[in-house]
Every structure is written in structure tokens, then in C-alpha cells.
Tab-separated table of C-alpha atoms in Angstrom:
chain	number	residue	atom	x	y	z
A	1	MET	CA	-9.086	-22.309	-8.970
A	2	ASN	CA	-11.402	-25.186	-8.099
A	3	GLN	CA	-13.988	-23.979	-5.581
A	4	ARG	CA	-15.873	-27.278	-5.222
A	5	ASP	CA	-14.009	-28.183	-2.042
A	6	PRO	CA	-14.861	-25.341	0.419
A	7	ASN	CA	-12.082	-26.282	2.818
A	8	ALA	CA	-9.420	-26.329	0.082
A	9	ALA	CA	-10.717	-23.024	-1.302
A	10	HIS	CA	-10.505	-21.474	2.163
A	11	GLU	CA	-6.930	-22.748	2.600
A	12	ARG	CA	-5.890	-21.232	-0.727
A	13	SER	CA	-7.568	-17.927	0.141
A	14	THR	CA	-5.656	-17.913	3.422
A	15	VAL	CA	-2.354	-18.136	1.546
A	16	ILE	CA	-3.367	-15.561	-1.069
A	17	ARG	CA	-4.387	-13.047	1.595
A	18	ALA	CA	-1.174	-13.594	3.542
A	19	LEU	CA	0.986	-13.068	0.451
A	20	LEU	CA	-0.863	-9.936	-0.636
A	21	MET	CA	-0.139	-8.410	2.769
A	22	ARG	CA	3.420	-9.734	3.030
A	23	PRO	CA	4.929	-11.102	-0.226
A	24	LEU	CA	7.835	-12.846	1.534
A	25	LEU	CA	7.025	-15.345	4.285
A	26	HIS	CA	9.368	-17.485	6.386
A	27	ARG	CA	8.820	-20.738	8.230
A	28	ARG	CA	8.862	-19.101	11.606
A	29	GLY	CA	6.237	-18.093	14.108
A	30	ARG	CA	2.732	-17.580	12.719
A	31	HIS	CA	3.771	-18.267	9.105
A	32	ILE	CA	4.455	-21.985	9.580
A	33	ARG	CA	0.888	-23.018	8.763
A	34	THR	CA	0.751	-20.655	5.764
A	35	LEU	CA	3.825	-22.277	4.228
A	36	ASP	CA	2.414	-25.737	4.799
A	37	LEU	CA	-0.824	-24.733	3.053
A	38	ALA	CA	1.119	-23.149	0.201
A	39	ARG	CA	3.080	-26.351	-0.432
A	40	ARG	CA	-0.153	-28.353	-0.358
A	41	HIS	CA	-1.834	-26.112	-2.968
A	42	GLN	CA	1.188	-24.713	-4.784
A	43	ALA	CA	0.089	-25.711	-8.312
A	44	GLU	CA	-3.332	-24.056	-7.952
A	45	LEU	CA	-1.844	-21.004	-6.240
A	46	ARG	CA	0.793	-20.501	-8.927
A	47	ALA	CA	-1.895	-20.762	-11.594
A	48	TRP	CA	-4.159	-18.264	-9.781
A	49	PHE	CA	-1.469	-15.606	-9.337
A	50	ASP	CA	-0.186	-16.069	-12.890
A	51	HIS	CA	-3.625	-15.964	-14.533
A	52	HIS	CA	-5.218	-13.156	-12.526
A	53	LEU	CA	-2.274	-10.935	-11.610
A	54	GLY	CA	0.667	-11.956	-13.775
A	55	TRP	CA	2.780	-12.477	-10.653
A	56	ARG	CA	5.176	-15.385	-10.133
A	57	LEU	CA	4.924	-17.453	-6.953
A	58	HIS	CA	8.047	-19.176	-5.626
A	59	VAL	CA	7.528	-21.936	-3.052
A	60	GLU	CA	10.276	-23.466	-0.902
A	61	ARG	CA	10.078	-25.541	2.247
A	62	ASP	CA	11.180	-22.644	4.452
A	63	ARG	CA	10.197	-19.619	2.338
A	64	LEU	CA	7.337	-18.355	0.257
A	65	ARG	CA	7.923	-15.501	-2.172
A	66	LEU	CA	5.349	-13.726	-4.323
A	67	PHE	CA	7.168	-11.634	-6.907
A	68	LYS	CA	4.666	-8.829	-6.664
A	69	VAL	CA	4.837	-5.895	-9.090
A	70	PRO	CA	2.351	-3.176	-8.076
A	71	ALA	CA	0.175	-1.282	-10.545
A	72	SER	CA	1.438	2.015	-9.092
A	73	THR	CA	3.920	3.321	-6.535
A	74	ASP	CA	1.355	5.396	-4.630
A	75	PRO	CA	1.813	4.640	-0.897
A	76	HIS	CA	-1.860	5.549	-0.158
A	77	GLY	CA	-1.108	7.508	2.969
A	78	HIS	CA	1.323	4.979	4.409
A	79	PRO	CA	4.845	6.140	5.231
A	80	ALA	CA	7.279	5.164	2.490
A	81	PRO	CA	11.091	5.274	2.268
A	82	THR	CA	12.649	8.291	0.624
A	83	ALA	CA	14.379	7.976	-2.747
A	84	ARG	CA	17.752	7.936	-0.993
A	85	GLN	CA	16.627	5.213	1.411
A	86	CYS	CA	15.339	3.115	-1.498
A	87	ALA	CA	18.734	3.443	-3.198
A	88	LEU	CA	20.513	2.385	-0.006
A	89	TYR	CA	18.130	-0.562	0.383
A	90	CYS	CA	19.175	-1.838	-3.054
A	91	LEU	CA	22.843	-1.131	-2.376
A	92	ILE	CA	22.729	-3.122	0.875
A	93	LEU	CA	21.291	-6.093	-1.024
A	94	ALA	CA	24.014	-5.690	-3.656
A	95	VAL	CA	26.881	-5.818	-1.143
A	96	LEU	CA	25.443	-8.539	1.090
A	97	GLY	CA	26.604	-11.093	-1.448
A	98	GLU	CA	30.184	-10.217	-0.484
A	99	CYS	CA	29.499	-10.618	3.240
A	100	GLY	CA	29.781	-13.788	5.267
A	101	LYS	CA	27.187	-15.282	7.581
A	102	GLN	CA	27.425	-12.201	9.744
A	103	THR	CA	28.064	-8.532	9.105
A	104	VAL	CA	28.179	-5.226	10.950
A	105	LEU	CA	26.913	-1.798	9.984
A	106	SER	CA	30.428	-0.440	9.483
A	107	GLU	CA	31.230	-3.246	7.010
A	108	LEU	CA	28.073	-2.518	5.027
A	109	ALA	CA	28.959	1.180	4.998
A	110	THR	CA	32.485	0.485	3.774
A	111	LYS	CA	31.321	-1.791	0.958
A	112	ILE	CA	28.589	0.639	-0.122
A	113	THR	CA	31.115	3.488	-0.134
A	114	ALA	CA	33.400	1.459	-2.400
A	115	LEU	CA	30.552	0.422	-4.705
A	116	THR	CA	29.162	3.928	-5.121
A	117	GLY	CA	32.648	5.312	-5.606
A	118	ALA	CA	33.265	2.904	-8.491
A	119	HIS	CA	30.167	3.980	-10.471
A	120	SER	CA	29.913	7.578	-11.584
A	121	ARG	CA	26.115	7.433	-11.972
A	122	LEU	CA	25.630	6.459	-8.310
A	123	ARG	CA	25.560	9.069	-5.583
A	124	ARG	CA	28.540	8.372	-3.362
A	125	PHE	CA	27.729	7.125	0.124
A	126	ASP	CA	29.380	9.171	2.868
A	127	ALA	CA	29.560	7.282	6.150
A	128	THR	CA	30.752	10.422	7.931
A	129	ASP	CA	27.427	12.137	7.245
A	130	HIS	CA	24.880	11.750	10.047
A	131	ARG	CA	21.883	11.721	7.669
A	132	GLU	CA	23.485	8.965	5.594
A	133	ARG	CA	24.004	6.816	8.703
A	134	VAL	CA	20.390	7.387	9.774
A	135	ASP	CA	19.112	6.272	6.355
A	136	LEU	CA	21.415	3.249	6.300
A	137	VAL	CA	20.144	2.064	9.696
A	138	ALA	CA	16.527	2.659	8.637
A	139	MET	CA	16.956	0.331	5.656
A	140	VAL	CA	18.844	-2.247	7.717
A	141	ARG	CA	15.880	-2.291	10.104
A	142	LEU	CA	13.519	-2.772	7.160
A	143	LEU	CA	15.606	-5.707	5.910
A	144	THR	CA	15.534	-7.075	9.450
A	145	GLU	CA	11.730	-6.957	9.435
A	146	GLN	CA	11.772	-8.790	6.098
A	147	GLY	CA	14.060	-11.564	7.359
A	148	VAL	CA	17.156	-10.762	5.293
A	149	LEU	CA	19.063	-9.667	8.382
A	150	ALA	CA	18.638	-10.641	12.020
A	151	ALA	CA	20.138	-8.630	14.850
A	152	VAL	CA	22.392	-10.894	16.883
A	153	GLY	CA	20.673	-11.355	20.217
A	154	GLY	CA	17.274	-10.574	18.711
A	155	GLU	CA	15.369	-7.301	18.528
A	156	SER	CA	16.466	-6.316	22.014
A	157	THR	CA	17.080	-2.970	23.647
A	158	THR	CA	20.790	-3.678	23.281
A	159	SER	CA	20.637	-4.133	19.492
A	160	ARG	CA	18.667	-0.908	19.067
A	161	SER	CA	21.132	0.836	21.353
A	162	ASN	CA	24.012	-0.416	19.177
A	163	GLU	CA	22.299	1.015	16.078
A	164	LYS	CA	21.863	4.368	17.810
A	165	GLU	CA	25.512	4.342	18.785
A	166	TYR	CA	26.475	3.708	15.151
A	167	ILE	CA	24.331	6.652	14.062
A	168	ALA	CA	26.075	8.776	16.684
A	169	GLY	CA	29.418	7.620	15.298
A	170	THR	CA	30.537	5.800	18.443
A	171	GLY	CA	29.475	2.162	17.961
A	172	ASP	CA	28.437	-0.681	15.685
A	173	ALA	CA	25.765	-3.390	15.385
A	174	LEU	CA	26.083	-7.071	14.434
A	175	TYR	CA	23.647	-9.045	12.227
A	176	ASP	CA	23.195	-12.567	10.912
A	177	VAL	CA	22.743	-12.660	7.128
A	178	ASP	CA	20.158	-14.857	5.395
A	179	HIS	CA	21.670	-14.998	1.912
A	180	ARG	CA	18.875	-17.127	0.444
A	181	THR	CA	16.223	-14.611	1.491
A	182	ALA	CA	18.361	-11.759	0.175
A	183	ALA	CA	18.484	-13.473	-3.220
A	184	LEU	CA	14.666	-13.578	-3.323
A	185	MET	CA	14.085	-9.918	-2.499
A	186	LEU	CA	14.207	-8.355	-5.963
A	187	ALA	CA	10.849	-8.398	-7.789
A	188	SER	CA	11.139	-6.749	-11.175
A	189	PRO	CA	10.010	-7.819	-14.664
A	190	VAL	CA	13.339	-6.661	-16.080
A	191	PRO	CA	16.824	-6.626	-14.526
A	192	PRO	CA	17.519	-3.138	-13.093
A	193	SER	CA	20.700	-2.879	-15.148
A	194	GLN	CA	18.616	-3.191	-18.331
A	195	ALA	CA	15.822	-0.778	-17.314
A	196	ASP	CA	15.618	2.618	-18.998
A	197	GLY	CA	14.356	4.245	-15.790
A	198	PRO	CA	12.481	3.640	-12.520
A	199	GLN	CA	9.078	3.200	-14.219
A	200	ALA	CA	10.502	0.481	-16.465
A	201	LEU	CA	11.035	-1.628	-13.332
A	202	LEU	CA	7.226	-1.859	-13.029
A	203	ASP	CA	6.354	-2.286	-16.699
A	204	VAL	CA	5.277	-5.791	-17.620
A	205	GLY	CA	5.604	-6.152	-21.386
A	206	PRO	CA	3.919	-8.689	-23.683
A	207	THR	CA	6.562	-11.312	-22.929
A	208	HIS	CA	5.465	-11.371	-19.296
A	209	ALA	CA	1.787	-10.496	-19.595
A	210	GLY	CA	0.706	-12.585	-22.609
A	211	THR	CA	-1.776	-10.722	-24.812
A	212	PRO	CA	-2.356	-6.948	-24.491
A	213	GLU	CA	-5.764	-7.715	-22.931
A	214	ASP	CA	-4.045	-9.937	-20.356
A	215	GLY	CA	-1.827	-6.996	-19.448
A	216	LEU	CA	-4.828	-4.689	-18.984
A	217	ARG	CA	-6.626	-7.302	-16.896
A	218	HIS	CA	-3.555	-7.875	-14.729
A	219	THR	CA	-3.173	-4.139	-14.111
A	220	LEU	CA	-6.804	-3.815	-13.048
A	221	MET	CA	-6.603	-6.817	-10.741
A	222	ARG	CA	-3.431	-5.443	-9.172
A	223	ARG	CA	-5.167	-2.173	-8.424
A	224	LEU	CA	-8.196	-3.942	-6.982
A	225	VAL	CA	-6.175	-6.052	-4.553
A	226	ASP	CA	-3.636	-3.333	-3.652
A	227	GLU	CA	-5.527	-0.045	-3.483
A	228	PRO	CA	-8.216	1.110	-1.019
A	229	VAL	CA	-10.524	2.170	-3.854
A	230	VAL	CA	-10.319	2.217	-7.655
A	231	HIS	CA	-12.190	5.074	-9.337
A	232	TRP	CA	-13.164	4.421	-12.933
A	233	ASP	CA	-12.394	8.030	-13.907
A	234	ASP	CA	-8.761	7.439	-12.917
A	235	LEU	CA	-8.375	4.612	-15.433
A	236	PRO	CA	-7.256	4.953	-19.064
A	237	SER	CA	-10.043	4.332	-21.578
A	238	ALA	CA	-8.686	0.870	-22.485
A	239	GLN	CA	-8.879	-0.255	-18.853
A	240	ARG	CA	-12.396	1.153	-18.479
A	241	GLU	CA	-13.430	-0.938	-21.471
A	242	VAL	CA	-12.076	-4.049	-19.746
A	243	VAL	CA	-14.123	-3.170	-16.643
A	244	ARG	CA	-17.206	-2.708	-18.803
A	245	ASP	CA	-16.728	-5.974	-20.706
A	246	HIS	CA	-15.152	-8.229	-18.063
A	247	GLY	CA	-15.832	-6.505	-14.740
A	248	ASP	CA	-18.040	-9.278	-13.391
A	249	ASP	CA	-15.309	-11.858	-13.963
A	250	LEU	CA	-12.670	-9.647	-12.295
A	251	PHE	CA	-14.803	-8.934	-9.243
A	252	THR	CA	-15.754	-12.600	-8.895
A	253	ALA	CA	-12.081	-13.614	-9.049
A	254	VAL	CA	-11.267	-11.187	-6.243
A	255	ARG	CA	-14.230	-12.245	-4.123
A	256	MET	CA	-13.558	-15.971	-4.497
A	257	GLY	CA	-9.767	-15.857	-4.441
A	258	LEU	CA	-9.472	-13.583	-1.424
A	259	ASP	CA	-12.626	-14.766	0.365
A	260	THR	CA	-13.682	-11.157	0.780
A	261	ARG	CA	-16.296	-8.620	-0.262
A	262	VAL	CA	-16.003	-6.277	-3.232
A	263	GLU	CA	-18.209	-3.229	-3.295
A	264	VAL	CA	-18.930	-2.046	-6.848
A	265	ARG	CA	-20.440	1.352	-7.585
A	266	ALA	CA	-20.985	3.560	-10.590
A	267	GLU	CA	-17.895	5.534	-9.523
A	268	GLY	CA	-15.559	2.648	-8.797
A	269	ALA	CA	-14.897	-0.450	-6.713
A	270	ALA	CA	-13.154	-1.400	-3.501
A	271	VAL	CA	-12.284	-4.484	-1.507
A	272	ILE	CA	-13.990	-4.030	1.861
A	273	ASP	CA	-11.553	-5.831	4.107
A	274	GLU	CA	-9.662	-4.337	7.050
A	275	GLU	CA	-6.761	-6.795	6.713
A	276	LEU	CA	-6.082	-6.070	3.059
A	277	SER	CA	-6.234	-2.767	1.175
A	278	ASP	CA	-8.830	-0.990	3.279
A	279	ILE	CA	-7.193	1.915	5.131
A	280	GLU	CA	-8.551	2.650	8.573
A	281	PHE	CA	-9.265	6.298	9.272
A	282	PRO	CA	-6.661	7.675	11.719
A	283	LYS	CA	-7.826	7.846	15.320
A	284	SER	CA	-6.910	9.265	18.710
A	285	SER	CA	-5.993	12.797	17.690
A	286	ALA	CA	-7.792	16.096	17.327
A	287	ALA	CA	-6.457	16.393	13.772
A	288	SER	CA	-8.044	13.094	12.735
A	289	PHE	CA	-11.296	14.101	14.417
A	290	ALA	CA	-11.213	17.388	12.479
A	291	ALA	CA	-10.550	15.518	9.226
A	292	LEU	CA	-13.438	13.131	9.839
A	293	ALA	CA	-15.762	16.025	10.617
A	294	MET	CA	-14.562	17.898	7.513
A	295	ALA	CA	-15.271	14.806	5.397
A	296	ASP	CA	-18.849	14.898	6.622
A	297	GLN	CA	-19.093	18.649	5.964
A	298	LEU	CA	-17.799	18.205	2.418
A	299	CYS	CA	-20.239	15.371	1.673
A	300	THR	CA	-23.151	17.442	2.941
A	301	HIS	CA	-22.004	20.409	0.873
A	302	ILE	CA	-21.726	18.307	-2.300
A	303	ALA	CA	-25.119	16.677	-1.755
A	304	SER	CA	-26.789	20.086	-1.371
A	305	SER	CA	-25.139	21.793	-4.356
A	306	GLN	CA	-27.189	22.338	-7.507
A	307	PRO	CA	-26.057	21.108	-9.909
A	308	ARG	CA	-24.080	18.610	-7.878
A	309	ARG	CA	-20.324	19.222	-8.180
A	310	THR	CA	-17.392	17.536	-6.512
A	311	PHE	CA	-15.218	20.657	-6.791
A	312	VAL	CA	-15.052	22.815	-3.657
A	313	SER	CA	-13.426	26.234	-3.920
A	314	HIS	CA	-11.040	27.783	-1.406
A	315	THR	CA	-13.728	30.271	-0.398
A	316	GLN	CA	-16.215	27.468	0.262
A	317	LEU	CA	-13.581	25.560	2.206
A	318	ASP	CA	-12.963	28.592	4.416
A	319	ASP	CA	-16.698	28.830	5.159
A	320	LEU	CA	-16.939	25.108	5.967
A	321	ALA	CA	-13.841	25.277	8.186
A	322	ALA	CA	-15.283	28.260	10.092
A	323	GLN	CA	-18.468	26.306	10.825
A	324	LEU	CA	-16.448	23.268	11.810
A	325	THR	CA	-14.150	25.264	14.093
A	326	GLU	CA	-17.134	26.490	16.093
A	327	GLN	CA	-18.289	22.887	16.593
A	328	LEU	CA	-14.830	21.475	17.345
A	329	SER	CA	-13.980	24.171	19.886
A	330	LYS	CA	-16.656	22.657	22.148
A	331	LEU	CA	-15.106	19.178	21.897
A	332	VAL	CA	-11.323	19.500	21.660
A	333	ALA	CA	-8.870	21.944	23.204
A	334	ASN	CA	-6.200	22.091	20.490
A	335	ILE	CA	-4.898	20.606	17.235
A	336	ASN	CA	-1.304	19.387	17.112
A	337	GLY	CA	-0.664	21.252	20.352
A	338	GLN	CA	-1.899	24.568	18.971
A	339	PRO	CA	-5.099	26.485	19.814
A	340	ILE	CA	-8.181	25.803	17.696
A	341	ASP	CA	-8.715	28.292	14.881
A	342	THR	CA	-10.111	28.129	11.348
A	343	PRO	CA	-6.805	28.026	9.376
A	344	ARG	CA	-5.427	25.287	11.633
A	345	VAL	CA	-8.589	23.193	11.365
A	346	LEU	CA	-8.587	23.599	7.584
A	347	ASP	CA	-4.898	22.733	7.114
A	348	ALA	CA	-4.958	19.711	9.452
A	349	SER	CA	-8.147	18.219	8.029
A	350	LEU	CA	-7.287	18.723	4.356
A	351	TYR	CA	-3.810	17.278	4.862
A	352	LEU	CA	-5.171	14.016	6.283
A	353	LEU	CA	-7.949	13.732	3.696
A	354	SER	CA	-5.424	14.273	0.927
A	355	GLN	CA	-3.049	11.659	2.396
A	356	LEU	CA	-5.893	9.140	2.403
A	357	GLY	CA	-6.737	9.898	-1.245
A	358	LEU	CA	-10.201	11.181	-0.337
A	359	ILE	CA	-9.610	14.611	-1.852
A	360	THR	CA	-7.281	15.920	-4.538
A	361	PRO	CA	-5.885	19.479	-4.399
A	362	VAL	CA	-6.568	21.294	-7.682
A	363	ARG	CA	-6.279	24.855	-8.864
A	364	GLY	CA	-8.684	27.043	-6.905
A	365	GLY	CA	-9.722	24.393	-4.370
A	366	ILE	CA	-10.089	20.632	-4.040
A	367	GLN	CA	-11.756	17.779	-5.914
A	368	CYS	CA	-13.659	15.355	-3.669
A	369	GLN	CA	-13.337	11.655	-4.480
A	370	PRO	CA	-16.424	9.386	-4.309
A	371	ALA	CA	-14.956	7.344	-1.442
A	372	LEU	CA	-15.309	10.407	0.768
A	373	ALA	CA	-18.980	9.420	1.147
A	374	ARG	CA	-17.893	6.550	3.377
A	375	PHE	CA	-17.299	9.046	6.149
A	376	ARG	CA	-20.666	10.798	6.135
A	377	ALA	CA	-22.378	11.080	9.508
A	378	PRO	CA	-25.755	9.321	9.840
A	379	ALA	CA	-28.597	11.797	9.416
A	380	GLY	CA	-29.474	13.749	12.548
A	381	GLN	CA	-26.472	12.581	14.602
A	382	GLY	CA	-24.174	15.576	14.135
A	383	LEU	CA	-20.440	14.876	14.156
A	384	ARG	CA	-19.920	11.149	13.653
A	385	PRO	CA	-17.728	9.523	16.328
A	386	LEU	CA	-14.495	7.897	15.235
A	387	GLY	CA	-14.514	4.208	14.392
A	388	ASP	CA	-17.928	3.855	12.735
A	389	ASP	CA	-17.626	1.519	9.764
A	390	LEU	CA	-19.691	2.873	6.883
A	391	MET	CA	-19.257	1.280	3.475
A	392	LEU	CA	-17.437	3.038	0.684
A	393	PHE	CA	-19.604	5.371	-1.391
A	394	GLY	CA	-22.246	5.435	1.353
A	395	THR	CA	-25.021	2.895	1.792
A	396	HIS	CA	-27.131	3.296	-1.346
A	397	ASP	CA	-28.019	0.407	-3.656
A	398	LEU	CA	-25.192	-0.957	-5.757
A	399	GLN	CA	-24.861	0.307	-9.299
A	400	GLN	CA	-23.143	-1.152	-12.305
A	401	PRO	CA	-19.834	0.438	-13.355
A	402	THR	CA	-19.971	2.688	-16.389
A	403	THR	CA	-17.434	4.517	-18.492
A	404	SER	CA	-17.168	8.292	-18.496
A	405	GLU	CA	-18.737	8.396	-21.942
A	406	GLU	CA	-21.839	6.577	-20.674
A	407	ARG	CA	-22.438	8.862	-17.713
């Protein structure tokens, strides 16, 4: 991507950032300018996504679609559809082709029932089951957010009421169907009917990735732009070698392409950008306050251990939670509506830290991840208030990435 024109580079970065956050954009509302910029720079943008990420960019006058294949399916603490909901999502897309310009929930249910009944390997949809209707509506709402469906009358109280009535078995809801957007929804290197299993839907073989090294580079770039933090120890040896040999080029591509900051440490790297992959620590609850305080306790414990270890045993966790409970009891009245006590503080804090990928439960205790250091309290200030923005891995000088063998 030519960076000699700062304004053009900024415009391209604007489109790249928008697509990484939302891979399907429509010419409506705040996306109008993004589509105009994408059409202006479509050749350079296609080349950037293809070269750095191995993703195909489709540009139309009214739609912009990045066929984004993630490096992993880890939701990183964000709520994700269940396996059943994912299946229904795909089934809705499959039957929409048989619908007209409008459809209703009961029609979708009938067509999905017929489709699942005709294929023995598909779990049959039962529209008489309350849980099935709840999941169907949840996926219809997701497709509405993505522009495939549009509730007639808009996202009004009435349309939501109609959906609730359908779930209760007493009503129905009407939607406009955008068939062109529906046709652009599937992003998979291989057709699902030819995939050996779910993981095969994410595998980009040599035909799509070019050389084996291209495939490794694409996987690393996908993790960098999609995940809050990439720890080198989590990577296969071949990918760590790519980081060692070509890390500077990868980090520069992310910095320049996304117009953002990449923090690189001996333990890993992360894009420091609240709009992109950076996950904000949960706020406004006693449980999140307990988790933040526990993060600080764990970091202090690790820093003081000799030799330094990132493993913390259950016994040590109990001791840390007891100390923390004494401090928290002076600041908050309860956790999740229950009185403050050590087991409750421990369970609530470890659950949130695990959801954020800051700790990993292992046999006998937990393993603390390097990114936990972001949530250390400044020296001498006690419990750190929510919302402080410390950098990942603390605030020490940057270090060059190394492989496990070199450490």
C-alpha cells in the first residue's frame, strides 16, 4: 500500500478498520462514506487484504464485504451463539433463497422443518419447542443486525413484541429480505458441503494461501488484528520462526495499514486500540471490581515469587482471596447480590479473568498470562480504580520477541 500520500493512506486505513470490526457494510447511515472511500481505493485495498491476510474483498456500489476467515473461533470473552443457534443461522440463510421479498417467522420455521426433515444428518427443527423458537428468533435478530433481514416498520417496540408473541406461540413477525446481502454472508475457503468437519471451514490450504510461508504469515496477521493479545508461547514453532524472521514487517504492516499502535514484548504482541481488538475491562459491578483487584494481587504475587513463576496454586489463591475479601468488604456490600465472602470473591474474580483470557485454569491452580500485568495498580495506590488505561505487559521498556528456545 502506497503511504506517500498521507490523506489517501488515512482513507484506506479508515476502510480497513471499519471492515475488521464489521466485515459487511451497507450504504446506509454512517457507512456511506466508508463505501465511497472503498470504491475510490478498491484496488489497493484488495491487494492489502489479499497480501497480508489472505482475505478476499468484494466491493459493490451499495455493499462492502470482506470475506474474513478468523485464525481461531475463540470469542475472547464476548458472548457467542450456541452450536444450535449457529446451525439455525445457516439454515435460515439456506431457506431464504426460497422466500420472496418478504417473509415471516412461521414461514422460516416451516421451511427449516422441511429441510432438516429431508436430511438425516441434520437435527430436525421442532417449531413446537419453546427453546427452538427462542433460538430461531435470536438468529433472525442477528441477521437483522447484519442487514439480511429488516423488520417491517423498523426496529420498533411493535416488531419486538411480535417476535415475543411468536416465541410464546401466539403470533408472528414480518421481515423484508435482502437477497443480495444474504448471498454475500458465507465466508469459507471451501464450500460447507465439501468440508470434512467444522475446522475445515477455517482451513486455508495452499490453493488459497499461496506458499506455506504465506499461510503462516496470514495466520499470524489474522491473530494480530483479531485478538486482544498474541502470546508467543501459544504459537506453533513454525509461526514463532516467522515472528522471529519477519516480525518487524508484520508489525509495520499492522501499524501502517490500521493506523494504530502495536505493542511488542518478549512475551507477545497486541494492537493497542479500543475500537479494534482491545477488550475493555468490565465495569460497574462488584464482580468486575473484585476481578480487577485480584489481577493486581496476582501480579504482585508473581513479581515477589522466587524464582518467578506464573503458576498460582489453589492454596495460594485462597490466601490471596482472603486478603482481597478483607479489602473489598470496606468498599462494596455484595457480589452478584450475595454477601461478600472469600469463596464468592474468588469464584467471581477468576471467572471474569478467565473469560478475558488473562488466566488459564490448569491442574492444581491457574496459569497467569503476561497480559495480566496491564491491570497492575500503580505503586503505593492500593486498589486501582476502574477505567485506568495501562498498557499491556505493564510499562517497562519494549523488548524484542523471542522463541521459547531462546528464553
